[in-house]
Amino acid sequence: MTMDRATMLPILDTRGRHLEDLRISVTDRCNFRCVYCMPKAVFNSQFHFLPRAELLTFDEIARLTRLFVSLGVKKIRFTGGEPLVRRDLEVLIRQISEIPGVEDLALTTNGSLLTKEKAVALKSAGLRRVTVSLDALDDALFRRMNDVNFPLAKVLTAIDFASQAQLNPVKVNMVVKRGLNEDAIIPMAAYFRNTGIILRYIEFMDVGTTNGWRLEDVVPGAEIIRRLDQRWPLEPVPPTRPGDVATRYRYRDGKGEIGIITAVTHPFCHNCTRARLSPEGLLYTCLFGQSASDLRSLLRSQASDRDIVSYITGIWNNRTDHYSEIRRSLTPGLPKIEMSHIGG
Ligand code: SAM
Ligand code: SF4
Ligand code: SF4
């Protein structure tokens, strides 16, 4: 049976939130060891990454995506781990881009594997937009933060390739950690102002259990805005849609816009419309999820589309997540899924 989007009603969770976005983590592996995400002490040669047979196949991901779209999902983002380490990702992107009802198709990447040819291939497969993560403009600091000695210049070139391939608007994600890269706040803005590229500052989050998160390491979004505004006056930009995670500002001199993701200091759980699919087919309804629902078993037990849709509907209808609104000093220690497993 095929699910017809037009026949489905949008589904709501217990807090009245729709299901609109699906973030698909295509791998738990990464070629970086960013200190705030995959500390080397944990993600070393002893770490047990998922074997290939455990990963959802492209056909399984495409089938699930079609069912999610029938339930109201319009925006899809590929993430990881590093999504570009998954071979032939553009094949999956083409499959997903052909699903009627998919309005936005984006990718978050560290940029290390984003060659000119890859950017063109992703675009022609139907990818609309790319977000590249970059935390510093000083080569030595950047190498220290990715912790695999990866050079800054290659990521800057990858950002150019994304722009040239019209994967627009290209966004750049910068995680800001107190005492580590806060001095890069202004240089990053100076570099990306007037380029059409949208820089987004992200508060360091207590995702997972391995990154040694402490509240005092968070540089609050309000402080970032204050610092920027002193240098280049800013004004707020209204959100384009309620589920947007970034608060937007533009430079008053017309040189572009920036975003701030204040997941710690100003949580946005009240309009969180995102579901997250892990590489092995677990459905998480929160980035800070402590439990998940196994969709792979359903897929591999010959469940019908109707069965899967009704299972997902039940999960979403019962969703209560609002972790960032109830974060306390005790919660960072809870057993939570790692960012490198489920994506941002
Ligand atoms: N590897 C890809 C990348 O880095 O763009 C995609 C996956 S990565 C987990 C997705 C996003 O999460 C990146 O922009 C990264 O900077 C961000 N991130 C990772 N750990 C974080 C943390 N502890 N707090 C805030 N953002 C984090
Ligand atoms: Fe890899 Fe992205 Fe995590 Fe850095 S933030 S370690 S690039 S998954
Ligand atoms: Fe959504 Fe969970 Fe983040 Fe709140 S804490 S915005 S519910 S992912």
mmCIF file of C-alpha atoms and ligand atoms in Angstrom:
data_model
loop_
_atom_site.group_PDB
_atom_site.id
_atom_site.type_symbol
_atom_site.label_atom_id
_atom_site.label_comp_id
_atom_site.label_asym_id
_atom_site.label_seq_id
_atom_site.Cartn_x
_atom_site.Cartn_y
_atom_site.Cartn_z
ATOM 1 C CA MET A 1 0.000 0.000 0.000
ATOM 2 C CA THR A 2 1.308 3.498 -0.722
ATOM 3 C CA MET A 3 0.537 6.309 1.661
ATOM 4 C CA ASP A 4 -0.966 9.348 0.003
ATOM 5 C CA ARG A 5 0.187 12.575 1.627
ATOM 6 C CA ALA A 6 -3.098 14.270 0.783
ATOM 7 C CA THR A 7 -5.095 11.678 2.723
ATOM 8 C CA MET A 8 -3.061 12.052 5.893
ATOM 9 C CA LEU A 9 -3.750 14.515 8.663
ATOM 10 C CA PRO A 10 -0.829 16.303 10.283
ATOM 11 C CA ILE A 11 0.060 14.671 13.552
ATOM 12 C CA LEU A 12 0.611 16.472 16.848
ATOM 13 C CA ASP A 13 2.524 15.540 19.980
ATOM 14 C CA THR A 14 1.329 16.055 23.558
ATOM 15 C CA ARG A 15 2.517 19.683 23.424
ATOM 16 C CA GLY A 16 0.742 20.488 20.168
ATOM 17 C CA ARG A 17 3.868 20.320 18.003
ATOM 18 C CA HIS A 18 3.687 19.118 14.406
ATOM 19 C CA LEU A 19 6.128 16.714 12.821
ATOM 20 C CA GLU A 20 7.790 18.740 10.056
ATOM 21 C CA ASP A 21 11.488 17.956 9.913
ATOM 22 C CA LEU A 22 13.416 14.735 9.626
ATOM 23 C CA ARG A 23 17.131 14.616 10.330
ATOM 24 C CA ILE A 24 18.738 11.536 8.924
ATOM 25 C CA SER A 25 22.074 10.454 10.350
ATOM 26 C CA VAL A 26 23.624 8.238 7.679
ATOM 27 C CA THR A 27 26.682 7.125 9.633
ATOM 28 C CA ASP A 28 28.098 7.209 13.155
ATOM 29 C CA ARG A 29 31.632 7.513 11.763
ATOM 30 C CA CYS A 30 33.614 10.674 11.236
ATOM 31 C CA ASN A 31 37.081 11.592 10.018
ATOM 32 C CA PHE A 32 37.299 14.446 12.582
ATOM 33 C CA ARG A 33 37.530 14.243 16.351
ATOM 34 C CA CYS A 34 36.135 17.652 17.285
ATOM 35 C CA VAL A 35 36.905 18.134 20.936
ATOM 36 C CA TYR A 36 33.316 19.092 21.819
ATOM 37 C CA CYS A 37 31.777 16.159 19.925
ATOM 38 C CA MET A 38 34.020 13.082 19.550
ATOM 39 C CA PRO A 39 36.824 13.347 22.084
ATOM 40 C CA LYS A 40 39.712 11.092 21.094
ATOM 41 C CA ALA A 41 39.915 9.575 24.534
ATOM 42 C CA VAL A 42 36.552 7.876 23.836
ATOM 43 C CA PHE A 43 36.341 7.665 20.049
ATOM 44 C CA ASN A 44 39.574 5.740 19.563
ATOM 45 C CA SER A 45 40.504 2.430 17.939
ATOM 46 C CA GLN A 46 38.686 0.569 20.730
ATOM 47 C CA PHE A 47 35.398 2.336 20.036
ATOM 48 C CA HIS A 48 32.686 0.119 18.584
ATOM 49 C CA PHE A 49 31.244 1.825 15.516
ATOM 50 C CA LEU A 50 28.256 0.271 13.787
ATOM 51 C CA PRO A 51 29.071 -2.558 11.382
ATOM 52 C CA ARG A 52 27.782 -2.026 7.858
ATOM 53 C CA ALA A 53 25.000 -4.615 8.141
ATOM 54 C CA GLU A 54 23.470 -2.609 10.963
ATOM 55 C CA LEU A 55 23.091 0.529 8.876
ATOM 56 C CA LEU A 56 19.830 1.197 7.131
ATOM 57 C CA THR A 57 20.198 0.741 3.390
ATOM 58 C CA PHE A 58 19.400 3.622 1.059
ATOM 59 C CA ASP A 59 16.161 1.886 0.080
ATOM 60 C CA GLU A 60 15.166 1.539 3.736
ATOM 61 C CA ILE A 61 15.926 5.207 4.410
ATOM 62 C CA ALA A 62 13.984 6.259 1.327
ATOM 63 C CA ARG A 63 10.977 4.161 2.312
ATOM 64 C CA LEU A 64 10.923 5.583 5.832
ATOM 65 C CA THR A 65 11.336 9.108 4.483
ATOM 66 C CA ARG A 66 8.340 8.637 2.206
ATOM 67 C CA LEU A 67 6.280 7.536 5.197
ATOM 68 C CA PHE A 68 7.471 10.470 7.305
ATOM 69 C CA VAL A 69 6.557 12.818 4.466
ATOM 70 C CA SER A 70 3.069 11.316 4.444
ATOM 71 C CA LEU A 71 2.835 12.415 8.091
ATOM 72 C CA GLY A 72 3.756 16.031 7.439
ATOM 73 C CA VAL A 73 7.549 16.117 7.123
ATOM 74 C CA LYS A 74 8.654 18.710 4.572
ATOM 75 C CA LYS A 75 12.290 19.322 5.427
ATOM 76 C CA ILE A 76 15.015 16.696 5.344
ATOM 77 C CA ARG A 77 18.580 17.138 6.538
ATOM 78 C CA PHE A 78 21.383 14.594 6.152
ATOM 79 C CA THR A 79 23.849 14.503 8.968
ATOM 80 C CA GLY A 80 26.026 12.092 10.934
ATOM 81 C CA GLY A 81 28.849 11.468 11.970
ATOM 82 C CA GLU A 82 30.231 12.877 8.799
ATOM 83 C CA PRO A 83 27.585 12.190 6.139
ATOM 84 C CA LEU A 84 30.066 12.405 3.259
ATOM 85 C CA VAL A 85 31.988 9.388 4.554
ATOM 86 C CA ARG A 86 28.937 7.326 3.564
ATOM 87 C CA ARG A 87 29.754 6.171 0.056
ATOM 88 C CA ASP A 88 27.572 7.403 -2.829
ATOM 89 C CA LEU A 89 25.449 9.638 -0.660
ATOM 90 C CA GLU A 90 24.230 11.384 -3.806
ATOM 91 C CA VAL A 91 22.413 8.171 -4.771
ATOM 92 C CA LEU A 92 20.343 8.440 -1.595
ATOM 93 C CA ILE A 93 19.861 12.166 -2.114
ATOM 94 C CA ARG A 94 18.412 11.533 -5.540
ATOM 95 C CA GLN A 95 16.022 8.921 -4.134
ATOM 96 C CA ILE A 96 14.831 11.321 -1.448
ATOM 97 C CA SER A 97 14.580 14.327 -3.750
ATOM 98 C CA GLU A 98 12.169 12.386 -5.930
ATOM 99 C CA ILE A 99 9.671 11.931 -3.089
ATOM 100 C CA PRO A 100 6.693 14.243 -3.688
ATOM 101 C CA GLY A 101 6.237 16.595 -0.728
ATOM 102 C CA VAL A 102 9.926 17.045 0.124
ATOM 103 C CA GLU A 103 10.288 20.828 0.047
ATOM 104 C CA ASP A 104 13.778 21.227 1.434
ATOM 105 C CA LEU A 105 16.791 18.952 1.289
ATOM 106 C CA ALA A 106 19.930 19.983 3.158
ATOM 107 C CA LEU A 107 23.209 18.510 4.370
ATOM 108 C CA THR A 108 25.432 19.316 7.343
ATOM 109 C CA THR A 109 29.083 18.447 6.784
ATOM 110 C CA ASN A 110 32.517 19.219 8.144
ATOM 111 C CA GLY A 111 33.498 20.039 4.547
ATOM 112 C CA SER A 112 36.591 17.835 4.504
ATOM 113 C CA LEU A 113 35.298 15.648 1.662
ATOM 114 C CA LEU A 114 33.376 18.330 -0.185
ATOM 115 C CA THR A 115 35.356 18.576 -3.395
ATOM 116 C CA LYS A 116 34.184 20.598 -6.376
ATOM 117 C CA GLU A 117 32.981 17.405 -8.098
ATOM 118 C CA LYS A 118 31.147 16.230 -4.976
ATOM 119 C CA ALA A 119 29.386 19.590 -4.582
ATOM 120 C CA VAL A 120 28.229 19.464 -8.214
ATOM 121 C CA ALA A 121 27.126 15.821 -7.866
ATOM 122 C CA LEU A 122 25.145 16.586 -4.705
ATOM 123 C CA LYS A 123 23.449 19.534 -6.358
ATOM 124 C CA SER A 124 22.514 17.603 -9.464
ATOM 125 C CA ALA A 125 21.152 14.790 -7.294
ATOM 126 C CA GLY A 126 18.671 17.283 -5.833
ATOM 127 C CA LEU A 127 20.364 18.632 -2.714
ATOM 128 C CA ARG A 128 19.247 22.201 -2.121
ATOM 129 C CA ARG A 129 21.521 23.525 0.608
ATOM 130 C CA VAL A 130 24.681 22.817 2.546
ATOM 131 C CA THR A 131 25.772 23.801 6.030
ATOM 132 C CA VAL A 132 29.489 23.527 6.696
ATOM 133 C CA SER A 133 30.770 23.377 10.265
ATOM 134 C CA LEU A 134 33.761 25.573 11.007
ATOM 135 C CA ASP A 135 34.826 26.770 14.436
ATOM 136 C CA ALA A 136 37.857 28.992 13.852
ATOM 137 C CA LEU A 137 39.743 30.987 11.237
ATOM 138 C CA ASP A 138 43.122 30.424 12.757
ATOM 139 C CA ASP A 139 44.698 27.339 11.214
ATOM 140 C CA ALA A 140 46.435 26.161 14.394
ATOM 141 C CA LEU A 141 43.271 26.527 16.483
ATOM 142 C CA PHE A 142 41.135 24.849 13.835
ATOM 143 C CA ARG A 143 43.527 21.888 13.692
ATOM 144 C CA ARG A 144 43.400 21.653 17.482
ATOM 145 C CA MET A 145 39.610 21.732 17.500
ATOM 146 C CA ASN A 146 39.133 19.065 14.824
ATOM 147 C CA ASP A 147 41.950 17.165 16.571
ATOM 148 C CA VAL A 148 43.053 15.349 13.412
ATOM 149 C CA ASN A 149 45.271 18.186 12.200
ATOM 150 C CA PHE A 150 42.931 18.979 9.307
ATOM 151 C CA PRO A 151 43.893 22.244 7.572
ATOM 152 C CA LEU A 152 41.582 25.228 7.614
ATOM 153 C CA ALA A 153 42.227 26.157 3.972
ATOM 154 C CA LYS A 154 40.537 22.986 2.706
ATOM 155 C CA VAL A 155 37.314 23.747 4.556
ATOM 156 C CA LEU A 156 37.299 27.337 3.322
ATOM 157 C CA THR A 157 37.694 26.007 -0.221
ATOM 158 C CA ALA A 158 34.862 23.534 0.374
ATOM 159 C CA ILE A 159 32.615 26.432 1.380
ATOM 160 C CA ASP A 160 33.492 28.129 -1.912
ATOM 161 C CA PHE A 161 32.698 24.943 -3.826
ATOM 162 C CA ALA A 162 29.293 24.767 -2.137
ATOM 163 C CA SER A 163 28.548 28.363 -3.148
ATOM 164 C CA GLN A 164 29.737 27.812 -6.708
ATOM 165 C CA ALA A 165 27.499 24.745 -6.970
ATOM 166 C CA GLN A 166 24.536 26.945 -5.912
ATOM 167 C CA LEU A 167 23.897 24.970 -2.736
ATOM 168 C CA ASN A 168 22.461 28.209 -1.407
ATOM 169 C CA PRO A 169 22.182 29.777 0.990
ATOM 170 C CA VAL A 170 25.366 28.154 2.267
ATOM 171 C CA LYS A 171 25.463 28.301 6.042
ATOM 172 C CA VAL A 172 28.409 27.928 8.375
ATOM 173 C CA ASN A 173 27.954 26.481 11.872
ATOM 174 C CA MET A 174 30.355 27.627 14.563
ATOM 175 C CA VAL A 175 30.162 26.025 18.010
ATOM 176 C CA VAL A 176 31.433 28.548 20.544
ATOM 177 C CA LYS A 177 33.173 27.238 23.637
ATOM 178 C CA ARG A 178 34.352 29.527 26.402
ATOM 179 C CA GLY A 179 38.108 29.927 26.530
ATOM 180 C CA LEU A 180 38.595 27.807 23.411
ATOM 181 C CA ASN A 181 37.401 29.708 20.345
ATOM 182 C CA GLU A 182 35.440 32.693 21.641
ATOM 183 C CA ASP A 183 38.123 34.966 20.190
ATOM 184 C CA ALA A 184 37.056 33.728 16.754
ATOM 185 C CA ILE A 185 33.561 35.251 17.079
ATOM 186 C CA ILE A 186 34.527 38.556 15.445
ATOM 187 C CA PRO A 187 37.022 37.220 12.851
ATOM 188 C CA MET A 188 34.456 34.670 11.659
ATOM 189 C CA ALA A 189 31.845 37.414 11.228
ATOM 190 C CA ALA A 190 34.377 39.628 9.449
ATOM 191 C CA TYR A 191 35.214 36.805 7.035
ATOM 192 C CA PHE A 192 31.645 35.833 6.157
ATOM 193 C CA ARG A 193 30.020 39.296 6.166
ATOM 194 C CA ASN A 194 29.137 40.455 2.696
ATOM 195 C CA THR A 195 29.584 37.009 1.124
ATOM 196 C CA GLY A 196 25.970 35.771 1.129
ATOM 197 C CA ILE A 197 27.057 32.974 3.457
ATOM 198 C CA ILE A 198 25.097 32.847 6.706
ATOM 199 C CA LEU A 199 27.202 32.294 9.797
ATOM 200 C CA ARG A 200 25.407 30.683 12.728
ATOM 201 C CA TYR A 201 26.831 30.650 16.209
ATOM 202 C CA ILE A 202 25.862 27.617 18.297
ATOM 203 C CA GLU A 203 25.989 27.474 22.070
ATOM 204 C CA PHE A 204 28.081 24.533 23.252
ATOM 205 C CA MET A 205 25.538 21.858 24.205
ATOM 206 C CA ASP A 206 25.478 18.980 26.681
ATOM 207 C CA VAL A 207 24.788 16.397 24.002
ATOM 208 C CA GLY A 208 25.841 12.854 24.837
ATOM 209 C CA THR A 209 27.968 12.043 27.839
ATOM 210 C CA THR A 210 31.539 12.223 26.602
ATOM 211 C CA ASN A 211 32.309 15.860 25.779
ATOM 212 C CA GLY A 212 32.885 17.072 29.350
ATOM 213 C CA TRP A 213 30.196 19.752 29.039
ATOM 214 C CA ARG A 214 29.997 22.369 31.798
ATOM 215 C CA LEU A 215 27.588 25.273 31.949
ATOM 216 C CA GLU A 216 30.483 27.675 32.492
ATOM 217 C CA ASP A 217 31.889 26.695 29.062
ATOM 218 C CA VAL A 218 28.780 28.031 27.307
ATOM 219 C CA VAL A 219 29.118 31.504 25.806
ATOM 220 C CA PRO A 220 25.511 32.739 25.933
ATOM 221 C CA GLY A 221 23.995 33.823 22.642
ATOM 222 C CA ALA A 222 23.173 37.229 24.149
ATOM 223 C CA GLU A 223 26.872 37.802 24.799
ATOM 224 C CA ILE A 224 27.759 36.809 21.229
ATOM 225 C CA ILE A 225 25.179 39.253 19.887
ATOM 226 C CA ARG A 226 26.455 42.002 22.187
ATOM 227 C CA ARG A 227 30.019 41.530 20.991
ATOM 228 C CA LEU A 228 28.976 41.568 17.329
ATOM 229 C CA ASP A 229 26.588 44.477 17.744
ATOM 230 C CA GLN A 230 29.349 46.619 19.255
ATOM 231 C CA ARG A 231 31.420 46.080 16.134
ATOM 232 C CA TRP A 232 28.701 46.044 13.478
ATOM 233 C CA PRO A 233 25.223 47.120 14.682
ATOM 234 C CA LEU A 234 22.608 44.397 14.245
ATOM 235 C CA GLU A 235 18.843 44.249 14.012
ATOM 236 C CA PRO A 236 16.537 41.237 14.426
ATOM 237 C CA VAL A 237 15.066 39.467 11.398
ATOM 238 C CA PRO A 238 11.641 37.832 11.858
ATOM 239 C CA PRO A 239 11.699 34.018 11.671
ATOM 240 C CA THR A 240 10.640 32.524 8.352
ATOM 241 C CA ARG A 241 8.812 29.713 10.137
ATOM 242 C CA PRO A 242 8.060 28.832 13.749
ATOM 243 C CA GLY A 243 10.264 25.705 13.803
ATOM 244 C CA ASP A 244 13.475 27.612 12.926
ATOM 245 C CA VAL A 245 16.193 26.851 15.453
ATOM 246 C CA ALA A 246 18.273 29.958 14.795
ATOM 247 C CA THR A 247 17.364 33.457 15.913
ATOM 248 C CA ARG A 248 18.234 35.690 12.997
ATOM 249 C CA TYR A 249 19.871 39.109 12.876
ATOM 250 C CA ARG A 250 21.074 41.265 10.024
ATOM 251 C CA TYR A 251 23.844 43.821 9.876
ATOM 252 C CA ARG A 252 22.329 47.288 9.800
ATOM 253 C CA ASP A 253 24.834 48.243 7.107
ATOM 254 C CA GLY A 254 23.226 45.690 4.774
ATOM 255 C CA LYS A 255 26.186 43.317 4.702
ATOM 256 C CA GLY A 256 24.205 40.158 5.357
ATOM 257 C CA GLU A 257 22.779 38.135 8.211
ATOM 258 C CA ILE A 258 23.819 35.826 11.031
ATOM 259 C CA GLY A 259 21.999 33.323 13.235
ATOM 260 C CA ILE A 260 22.313 32.308 16.876
ATOM 261 C CA ILE A 261 21.305 28.907 18.190
ATOM 262 C CA THR A 262 20.685 29.335 21.893
ATOM 263 C CA ALA A 263 19.747 25.787 22.809
ATOM 264 C CA VAL A 264 21.074 26.283 26.340
ATOM 265 C CA THR A 265 20.155 29.837 27.322
ATOM 266 C CA HIS A 266 16.885 30.204 25.357
ATOM 267 C CA PRO A 267 15.527 26.767 24.533
ATOM 268 C CA PHE A 268 13.124 26.440 21.640
ATOM 269 C CA CYS A 269 11.447 23.172 22.630
ATOM 270 C CA HIS A 270 7.979 24.754 22.390
ATOM 271 C CA ASN A 271 8.165 24.658 18.617
ATOM 272 C CA CYS A 272 10.506 21.731 18.069
ATOM 273 C CA THR A 273 9.119 19.878 15.064
ATOM 274 C CA ARG A 274 12.112 17.594 14.457
ATOM 275 C CA ALA A 275 12.370 13.818 14.407
ATOM 276 C CA ARG A 276 15.758 12.140 14.149
ATOM 277 C CA LEU A 277 16.632 8.870 12.495
ATOM 278 C CA SER A 278 19.863 7.172 13.549
ATOM 279 C CA PRO A 279 22.092 5.243 11.109
ATOM 280 C CA GLU A 280 20.747 1.923 12.412
ATOM 281 C CA GLY A 281 17.125 2.995 12.135
ATOM 282 C CA LEU A 282 16.322 4.180 15.639
ATOM 283 C CA LEU A 283 13.839 7.018 15.879
ATOM 284 C CA TYR A 284 14.696 9.740 18.396
ATOM 285 C CA THR A 285 12.229 12.510 19.110
ATOM 286 C CA CYS A 286 14.796 14.658 20.938
ATOM 287 C CA LEU A 287 18.480 15.452 20.441
ATOM 288 C CA PHE A 288 18.954 14.634 24.092
ATOM 289 C CA GLY A 289 17.039 11.391 23.785
ATOM 290 C CA GLN A 290 17.654 8.662 26.303
ATOM 291 C CA SER A 291 15.496 6.144 24.504
ATOM 292 C CA ALA A 292 14.520 5.465 20.939
ATOM 293 C CA SER A 293 12.128 3.377 18.884
ATOM 294 C CA ASP A 294 13.398 0.679 16.588
ATOM 295 C CA LEU A 295 12.145 1.238 13.050
ATOM 296 C CA ARG A 296 14.685 -1.100 11.453
ATOM 297 C CA SER A 297 13.137 -4.159 13.070
ATOM 298 C CA LEU A 298 9.785 -3.137 11.668
ATOM 299 C CA LEU A 299 11.276 -2.599 8.215
ATOM 300 C CA ARG A 300 13.019 -5.953 8.269
ATOM 301 C CA SER A 301 10.009 -7.845 9.584
ATOM 302 C CA GLN A 302 7.942 -7.127 6.470
ATOM 303 C CA ALA A 303 5.700 -4.614 8.248
ATOM 304 C CA SER A 304 3.359 -2.791 5.884
ATOM 305 C CA ASP A 305 3.552 0.964 5.254
ATOM 306 C CA ARG A 306 0.337 1.315 7.226
ATOM 307 C CA ASP A 307 1.843 -0.508 10.229
ATOM 308 C CA ILE A 308 4.939 1.676 10.176
ATOM 309 C CA VAL A 309 2.949 4.871 9.797
ATOM 310 C CA SER A 310 0.717 3.949 12.680
ATOM 311 C CA TYR A 311 3.742 3.076 14.846
ATOM 312 C CA ILE A 312 5.409 6.447 14.096
ATOM 313 C CA THR A 313 2.110 8.251 14.673
ATOM 314 C CA GLY A 314 1.792 6.649 18.100
ATOM 315 C CA ILE A 315 5.327 7.675 19.030
ATOM 316 C CA TRP A 316 4.800 11.256 17.921
ATOM 317 C CA ASN A 317 1.380 11.527 19.543
ATOM 318 C CA ASN A 318 2.938 10.485 22.858
ATOM 319 C CA ARG A 319 5.995 12.716 22.532
ATOM 320 C CA THR A 320 6.622 14.887 25.584
ATOM 321 C CA ASP A 321 10.265 15.949 25.001
ATOM 322 C CA HIS A 322 11.412 19.341 26.215
ATOM 323 C CA TYR A 323 14.840 18.550 27.578
ATOM 324 C CA SER A 324 16.385 21.988 27.072
ATOM 325 C CA GLU A 325 13.597 23.601 29.072
ATOM 326 C CA ILE A 326 14.256 21.380 32.073
ATOM 327 C CA ARG A 327 18.041 21.170 31.840
ATOM 328 C CA ARG A 328 19.539 21.175 35.317
ATOM 329 C CA SER A 329 22.989 20.608 36.675
ATOM 330 C CA LEU A 330 22.089 16.926 37.028
ATOM 331 C CA THR A 331 20.785 16.291 33.526
ATOM 332 C CA PRO A 332 24.098 16.456 31.608
ATOM 333 C CA GLY A 333 25.138 13.219 33.353
ATOM 334 C CA LEU A 334 22.099 11.282 32.123
ATOM 335 C CA PRO A 335 22.716 8.545 29.559
ATOM 336 C CA LYS A 336 22.056 10.331 26.261
ATOM 337 C CA ILE A 337 22.743 9.620 22.620
ATOM 338 C CA GLU A 338 25.976 11.122 21.257
ATOM 339 C CA MET A 339 25.825 14.022 18.790
ATOM 340 C CA SER A 340 28.115 12.105 16.442
ATOM 341 C CA HIS A 341 25.558 9.287 16.317
ATOM 342 C CA ILE A 342 22.389 11.233 15.768
ATOM 343 C CA GLY A 343 23.630 14.479 14.186
ATOM 344 C CA GLY A 344 22.855 18.076 15.046
HETATM 345 N N1 SAM B 1 29.979 15.998 10.890
HETATM 346 C C1 SAM B 1 29.067 16.967 10.400
HETATM 347 C C2 SAM B 1 29.466 18.350 10.831
HETATM 348 O O1 SAM B 1 30.280 18.502 11.737
HETATM 349 O O2 SAM B 1 28.944 19.280 10.250
HETATM 350 C C3 SAM B 1 27.622 16.682 10.777
HETATM 351 C C4 SAM B 1 27.344 16.142 12.138
HETATM 352 S S1 SAM B 1 27.733 17.242 13.474
HETATM 353 C C5 SAM B 1 27.306 16.257 14.852
HETATM 354 C C6 SAM B 1 26.381 18.387 13.328
HETATM 355 C C7 SAM B 1 26.586 19.726 14.012
HETATM 356 O O3 SAM B 1 26.614 19.523 15.415
HETATM 357 C C8 SAM B 1 27.884 20.426 13.659
HETATM 358 O O4 SAM B 1 27.618 21.716 13.177
HETATM 359 C C9 SAM B 1 28.624 20.476 14.969
HETATM 360 O O5 SAM B 1 29.420 21.613 15.078
HETATM 361 C C10 SAM B 1 27.495 20.457 15.972
HETATM 362 N N2 SAM B 1 27.893 19.986 17.309
HETATM 363 C C11 SAM B 1 28.561 18.863 17.619
HETATM 364 N N3 SAM B 1 28.732 18.762 18.954
HETATM 365 C C12 SAM B 1 28.145 19.863 19.496
HETATM 366 C C13 SAM B 1 27.969 20.339 20.826
HETATM 367 N N4 SAM B 1 28.427 19.675 21.877
HETATM 368 N N5 SAM B 1 27.298 21.497 21.000
HETATM 369 C C14 SAM B 1 26.817 22.177 19.953
HETATM 370 N N6 SAM B 1 26.921 21.776 18.678
HETATM 371 C C15 SAM B 1 27.593 20.630 18.454
HETATM 372 FE FE1 SF4 B 2 32.671 14.832 13.290
HETATM 373 FE FE2 SF4 B 2 30.852 16.716 12.988
HETATM 374 FE FE3 SF4 B 2 31.293 15.674 15.406
HETATM 375 FE FE4 SF4 B 2 33.147 17.210 14.328
HETATM 376 S S1 SF4 B 2 31.072 17.832 14.902
HETATM 377 S S2 SF4 B 2 33.494 15.214 15.301
HETATM 378 S S3 SF4 B 2 32.953 16.768 12.210
HETATM 379 S S4 SF4 B 2 30.460 14.609 13.669
HETATM 380 FE FE1 SF4 B 3 13.751 19.647 20.507
HETATM 381 FE FE2 SF4 B 3 14.743 18.138 22.468
HETATM 382 FE FE3 SF4 B 3 16.135 20.234 21.539
HETATM 383 FE FE4 SF4 B 3 13.929 20.639 23.002
HETATM 384 S S1 SF4 B 3 15.805 19.686 23.697
HETATM 385 S S2 SF4 B 3 14.480 21.688 21.079
HETATM 386 S S3 SF4 B 3 12.648 18.910 22.320
HETATM 387 S S4 SF4 B 3 15.580 18.377 20.391
#
